[in-house]
PDB file of C-alpha atoms in Angstrom:
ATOM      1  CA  UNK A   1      18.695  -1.516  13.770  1.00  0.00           C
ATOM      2  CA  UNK A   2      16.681   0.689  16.026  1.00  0.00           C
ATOM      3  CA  UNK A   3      16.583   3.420  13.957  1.00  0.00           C
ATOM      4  CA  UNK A   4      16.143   1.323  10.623  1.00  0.00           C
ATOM      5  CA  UNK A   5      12.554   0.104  11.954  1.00  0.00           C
ATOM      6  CA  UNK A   6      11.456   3.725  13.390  1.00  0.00           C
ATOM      7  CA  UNK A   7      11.887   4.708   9.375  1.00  0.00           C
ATOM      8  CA  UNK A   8      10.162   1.792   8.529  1.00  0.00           C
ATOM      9  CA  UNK A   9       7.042   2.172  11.201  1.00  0.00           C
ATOM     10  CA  UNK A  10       7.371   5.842   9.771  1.00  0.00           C
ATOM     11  CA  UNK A  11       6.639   4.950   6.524  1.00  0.00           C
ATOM     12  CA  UNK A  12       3.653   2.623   7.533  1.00  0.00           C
ATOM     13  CA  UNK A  13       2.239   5.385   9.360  1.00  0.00           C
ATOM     14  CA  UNK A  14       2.373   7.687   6.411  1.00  0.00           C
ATOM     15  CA  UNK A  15       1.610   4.958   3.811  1.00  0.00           C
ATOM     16  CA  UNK A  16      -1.599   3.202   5.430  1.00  0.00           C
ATOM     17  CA  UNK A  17      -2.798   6.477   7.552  1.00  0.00           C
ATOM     18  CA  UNK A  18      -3.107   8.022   4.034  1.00  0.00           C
ATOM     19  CA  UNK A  19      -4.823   5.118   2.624  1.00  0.00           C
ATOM     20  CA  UNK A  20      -7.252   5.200   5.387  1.00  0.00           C
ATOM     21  CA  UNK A  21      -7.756   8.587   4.847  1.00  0.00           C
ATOM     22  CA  UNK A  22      -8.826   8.363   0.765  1.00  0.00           C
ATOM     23  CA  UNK A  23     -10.976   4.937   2.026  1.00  0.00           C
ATOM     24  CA  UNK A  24     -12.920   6.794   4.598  1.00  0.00           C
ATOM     25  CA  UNK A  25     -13.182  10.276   4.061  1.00  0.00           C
ATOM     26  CA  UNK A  26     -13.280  10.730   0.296  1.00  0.00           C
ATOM     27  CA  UNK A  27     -14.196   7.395  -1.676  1.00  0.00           C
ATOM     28  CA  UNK A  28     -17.812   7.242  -0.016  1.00  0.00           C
ATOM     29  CA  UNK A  29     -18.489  10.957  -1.968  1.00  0.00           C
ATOM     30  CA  UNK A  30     -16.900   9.973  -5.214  1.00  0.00           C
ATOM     31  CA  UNK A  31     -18.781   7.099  -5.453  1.00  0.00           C
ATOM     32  CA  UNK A  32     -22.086   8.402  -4.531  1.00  0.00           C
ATOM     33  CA  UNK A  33     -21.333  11.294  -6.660  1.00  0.00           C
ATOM     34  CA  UNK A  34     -20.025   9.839  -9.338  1.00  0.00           C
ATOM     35  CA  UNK A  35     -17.100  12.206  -9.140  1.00  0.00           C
ATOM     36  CA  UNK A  36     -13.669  11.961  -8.526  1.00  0.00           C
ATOM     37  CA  UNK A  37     -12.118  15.746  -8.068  1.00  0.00           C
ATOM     38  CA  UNK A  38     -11.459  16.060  -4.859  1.00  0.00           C
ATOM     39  CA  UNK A  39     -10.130  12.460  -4.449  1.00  0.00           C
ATOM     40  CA  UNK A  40      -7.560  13.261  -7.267  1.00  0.00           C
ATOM     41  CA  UNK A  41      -6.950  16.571  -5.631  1.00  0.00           C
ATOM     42  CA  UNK A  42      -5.982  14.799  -2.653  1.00  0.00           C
ATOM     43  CA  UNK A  43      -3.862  11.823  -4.237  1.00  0.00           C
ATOM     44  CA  UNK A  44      -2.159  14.566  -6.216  1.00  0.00           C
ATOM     45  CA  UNK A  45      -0.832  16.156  -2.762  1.00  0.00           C
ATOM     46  CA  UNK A  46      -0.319  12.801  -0.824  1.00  0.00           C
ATOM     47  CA  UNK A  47       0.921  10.823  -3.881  1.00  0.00           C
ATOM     48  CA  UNK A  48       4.976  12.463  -3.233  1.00  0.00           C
ATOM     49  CA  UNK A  49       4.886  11.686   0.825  1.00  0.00           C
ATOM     50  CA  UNK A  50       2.980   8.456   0.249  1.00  0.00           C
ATOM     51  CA  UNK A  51       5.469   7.209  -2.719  1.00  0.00           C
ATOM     52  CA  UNK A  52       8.594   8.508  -0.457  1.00  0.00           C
ATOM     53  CA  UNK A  53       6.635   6.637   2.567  1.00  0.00           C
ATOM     54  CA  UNK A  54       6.544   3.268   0.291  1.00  0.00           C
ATOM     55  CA  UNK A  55      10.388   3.493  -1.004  1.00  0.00           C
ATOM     56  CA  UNK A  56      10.874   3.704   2.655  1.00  0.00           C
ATOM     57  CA  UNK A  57       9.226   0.542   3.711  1.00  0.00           C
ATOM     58  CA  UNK A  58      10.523  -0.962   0.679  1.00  0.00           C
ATOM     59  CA  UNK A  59      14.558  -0.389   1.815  1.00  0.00           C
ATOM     60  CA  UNK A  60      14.245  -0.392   5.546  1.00  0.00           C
ATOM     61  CA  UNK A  61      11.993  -3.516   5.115  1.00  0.00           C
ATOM     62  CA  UNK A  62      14.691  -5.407   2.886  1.00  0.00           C
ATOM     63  CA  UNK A  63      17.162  -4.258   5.064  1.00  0.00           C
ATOM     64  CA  UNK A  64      15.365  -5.757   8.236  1.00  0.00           C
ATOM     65  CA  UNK A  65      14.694  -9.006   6.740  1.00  0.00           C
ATOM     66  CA  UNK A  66      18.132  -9.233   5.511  1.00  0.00           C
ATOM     67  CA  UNK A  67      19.335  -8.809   9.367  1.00  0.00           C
ATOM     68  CA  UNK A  68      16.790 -11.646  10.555  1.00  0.00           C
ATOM     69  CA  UNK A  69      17.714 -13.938   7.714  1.00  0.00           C
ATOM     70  CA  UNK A  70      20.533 -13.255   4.714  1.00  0.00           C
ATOM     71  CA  UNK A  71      18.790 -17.041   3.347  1.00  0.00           C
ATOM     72  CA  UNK A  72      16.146 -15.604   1.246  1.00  0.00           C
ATOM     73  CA  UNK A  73      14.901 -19.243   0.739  1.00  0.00           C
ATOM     74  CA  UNK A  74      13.139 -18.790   4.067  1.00  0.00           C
ATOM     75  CA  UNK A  75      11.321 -15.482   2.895  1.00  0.00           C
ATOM     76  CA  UNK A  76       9.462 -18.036   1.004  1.00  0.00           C
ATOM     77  CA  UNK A  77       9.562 -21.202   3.358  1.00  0.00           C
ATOM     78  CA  UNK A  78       5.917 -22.098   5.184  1.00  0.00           C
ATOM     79  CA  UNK A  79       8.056 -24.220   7.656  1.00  0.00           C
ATOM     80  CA  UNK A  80      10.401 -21.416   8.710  1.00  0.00           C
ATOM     81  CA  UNK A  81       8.653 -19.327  10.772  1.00  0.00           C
ATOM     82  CA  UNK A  82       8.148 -16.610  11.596  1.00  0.00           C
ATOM     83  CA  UNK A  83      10.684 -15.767   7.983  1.00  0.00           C
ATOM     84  CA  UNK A  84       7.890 -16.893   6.004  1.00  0.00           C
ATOM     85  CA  UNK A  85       5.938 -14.016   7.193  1.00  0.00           C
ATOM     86  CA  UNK A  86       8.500 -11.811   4.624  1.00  0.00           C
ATOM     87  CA  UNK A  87       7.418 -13.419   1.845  1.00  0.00           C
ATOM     88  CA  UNK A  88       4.076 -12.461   2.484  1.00  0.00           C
ATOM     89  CA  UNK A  89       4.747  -9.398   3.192  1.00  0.00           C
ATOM     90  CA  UNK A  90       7.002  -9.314  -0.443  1.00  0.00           C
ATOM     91  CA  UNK A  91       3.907 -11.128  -2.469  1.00  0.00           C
ATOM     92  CA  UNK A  92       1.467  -8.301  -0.567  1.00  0.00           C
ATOM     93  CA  UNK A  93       4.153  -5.469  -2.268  1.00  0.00           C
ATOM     94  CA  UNK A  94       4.417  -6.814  -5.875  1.00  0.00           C
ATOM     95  CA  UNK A  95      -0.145  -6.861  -5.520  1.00  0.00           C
ATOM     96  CA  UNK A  96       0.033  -3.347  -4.387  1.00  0.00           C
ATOM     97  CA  UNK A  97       2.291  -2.235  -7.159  1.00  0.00           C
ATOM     98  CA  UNK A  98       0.217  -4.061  -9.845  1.00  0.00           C
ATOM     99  CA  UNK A  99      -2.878  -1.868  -8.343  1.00  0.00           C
ATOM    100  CA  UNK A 100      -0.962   1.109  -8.472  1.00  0.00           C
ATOM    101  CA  UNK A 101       0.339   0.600 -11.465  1.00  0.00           C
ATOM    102  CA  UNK A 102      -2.558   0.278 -13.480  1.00  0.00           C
ATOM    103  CA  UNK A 103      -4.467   3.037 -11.713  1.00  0.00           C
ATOM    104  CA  UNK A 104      -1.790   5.113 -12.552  1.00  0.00           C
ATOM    105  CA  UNK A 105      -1.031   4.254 -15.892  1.00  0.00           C
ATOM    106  CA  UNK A 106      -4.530   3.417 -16.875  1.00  0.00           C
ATOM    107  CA  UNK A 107      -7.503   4.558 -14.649  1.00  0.00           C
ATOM    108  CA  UNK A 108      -6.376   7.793 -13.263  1.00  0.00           C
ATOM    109  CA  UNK A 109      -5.264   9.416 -17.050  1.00  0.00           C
ATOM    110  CA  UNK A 110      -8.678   8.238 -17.817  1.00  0.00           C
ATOM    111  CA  UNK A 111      -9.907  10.169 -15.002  1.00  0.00           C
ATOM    112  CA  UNK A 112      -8.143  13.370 -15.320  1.00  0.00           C
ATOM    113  CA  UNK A 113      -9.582  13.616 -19.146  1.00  0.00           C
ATOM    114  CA  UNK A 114     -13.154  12.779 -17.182  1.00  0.00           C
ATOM    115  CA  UNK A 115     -13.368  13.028 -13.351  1.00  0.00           C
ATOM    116  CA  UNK A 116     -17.213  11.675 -13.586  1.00  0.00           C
ATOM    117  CA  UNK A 117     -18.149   8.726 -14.754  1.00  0.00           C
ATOM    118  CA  UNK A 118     -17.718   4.903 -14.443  1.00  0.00           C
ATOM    119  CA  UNK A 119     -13.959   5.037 -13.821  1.00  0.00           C
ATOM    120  CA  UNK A 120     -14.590   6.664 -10.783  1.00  0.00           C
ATOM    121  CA  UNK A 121     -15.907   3.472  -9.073  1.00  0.00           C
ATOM    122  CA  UNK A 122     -12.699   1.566 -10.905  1.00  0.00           C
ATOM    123  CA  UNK A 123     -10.413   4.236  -8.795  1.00  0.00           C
ATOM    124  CA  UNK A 124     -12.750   3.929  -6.027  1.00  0.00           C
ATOM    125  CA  UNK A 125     -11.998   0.034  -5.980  1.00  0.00           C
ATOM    126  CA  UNK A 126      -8.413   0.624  -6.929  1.00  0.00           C
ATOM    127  CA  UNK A 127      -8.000   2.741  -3.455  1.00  0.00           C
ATOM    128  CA  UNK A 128      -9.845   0.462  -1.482  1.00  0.00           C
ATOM    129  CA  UNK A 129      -7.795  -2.960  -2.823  1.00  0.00           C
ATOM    130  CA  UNK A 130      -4.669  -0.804  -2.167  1.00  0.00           C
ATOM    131  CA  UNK A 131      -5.894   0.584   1.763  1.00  0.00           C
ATOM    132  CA  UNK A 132      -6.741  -3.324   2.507  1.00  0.00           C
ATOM    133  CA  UNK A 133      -3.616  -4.322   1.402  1.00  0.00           C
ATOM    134  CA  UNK A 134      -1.443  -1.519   3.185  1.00  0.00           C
ATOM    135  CA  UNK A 135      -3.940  -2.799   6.675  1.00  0.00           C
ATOM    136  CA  UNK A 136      -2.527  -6.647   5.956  1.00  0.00           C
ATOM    137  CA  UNK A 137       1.033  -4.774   5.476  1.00  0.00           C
ATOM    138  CA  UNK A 138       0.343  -4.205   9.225  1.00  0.00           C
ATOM    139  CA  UNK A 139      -1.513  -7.249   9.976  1.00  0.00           C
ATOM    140  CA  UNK A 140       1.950  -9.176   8.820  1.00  0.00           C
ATOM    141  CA  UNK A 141       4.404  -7.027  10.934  1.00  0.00           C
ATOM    142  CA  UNK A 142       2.637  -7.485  13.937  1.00  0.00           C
ATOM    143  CA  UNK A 143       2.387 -11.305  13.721  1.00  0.00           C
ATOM    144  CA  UNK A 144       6.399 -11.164  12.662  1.00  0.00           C
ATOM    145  CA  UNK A 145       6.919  -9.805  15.632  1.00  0.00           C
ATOM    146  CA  UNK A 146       5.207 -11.878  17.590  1.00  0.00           C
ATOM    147  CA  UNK A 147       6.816 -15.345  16.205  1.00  0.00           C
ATOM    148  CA  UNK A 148       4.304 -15.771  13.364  1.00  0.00           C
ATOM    149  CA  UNK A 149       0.977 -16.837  11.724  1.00  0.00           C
TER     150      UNK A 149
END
């Protein structure tokens, strides 16, 4: 069990430190520039580690919560604490992969025909939805740990 939540504190570290990275070091100059090159140059490197990170939280997380609690009617239970806690932490991954999902389906092809422009500030928004989400991600592990909300 030890080493399945190492991987899965890994993965957070990899998954939100990169997030915090895009949030404060390169959306503040795509937005004021109106220009979204380097922040595509730098999902395009982090986007394979970051994805690997995620698919790492996603199977080491399952795996945990399936060693608290096999019942997944608790995952969802506001009585049976702290297991409700997973189910937040599940409804916080299906919002994150709607966000990704349409940036990468929709905003970023849009982007690579045009890095300037109005869909800039839609990625911009995109990243920063996805960095506050991956900060609750942590927000909700802590408080598991600690018996709850």
């Amino acid at each position: 069990m030890g080493l399945v939540l190492f991987l899965h504190l890994l993965g957070a570290s990899i998954w939100v430190g990169g997030h915090l990275i895009l949030a404060i070091r390169f959306i503040p100059q795509a937005w004021r520039l109106s220009d979204a090159r380097e922040l595509l140059a730098f999902e395009q490197k982090y986007e394979p580690i970051g994805m690997t990170a995620l698919a790492a939280q996603i199977a080491t997380g399952l795996h945990l919560a399936w060693a608290y609690s096999s019942d997944m009617a608790q995952w969802f239970d506001p009585h049976a604490a702290p297991m409700h806690i997973i189910g937040y932490k599940l409804m916080t991954l299906l919002l994150t992969a709607l966000i990704a999902a349409h940036a990468r389906f929709r905003v970023i092809p849009k982007l690579q025909q045009q890095p300037q422009g109005a869909w800039v500030k839609v990625f911009c928004v995109h990243v920063l939805n996805v960095t506050a989400l991956a900060i609750v991600f942590v927000y909700l592990g802590v408080v598991f740990r600690f018996g709850g909300i």
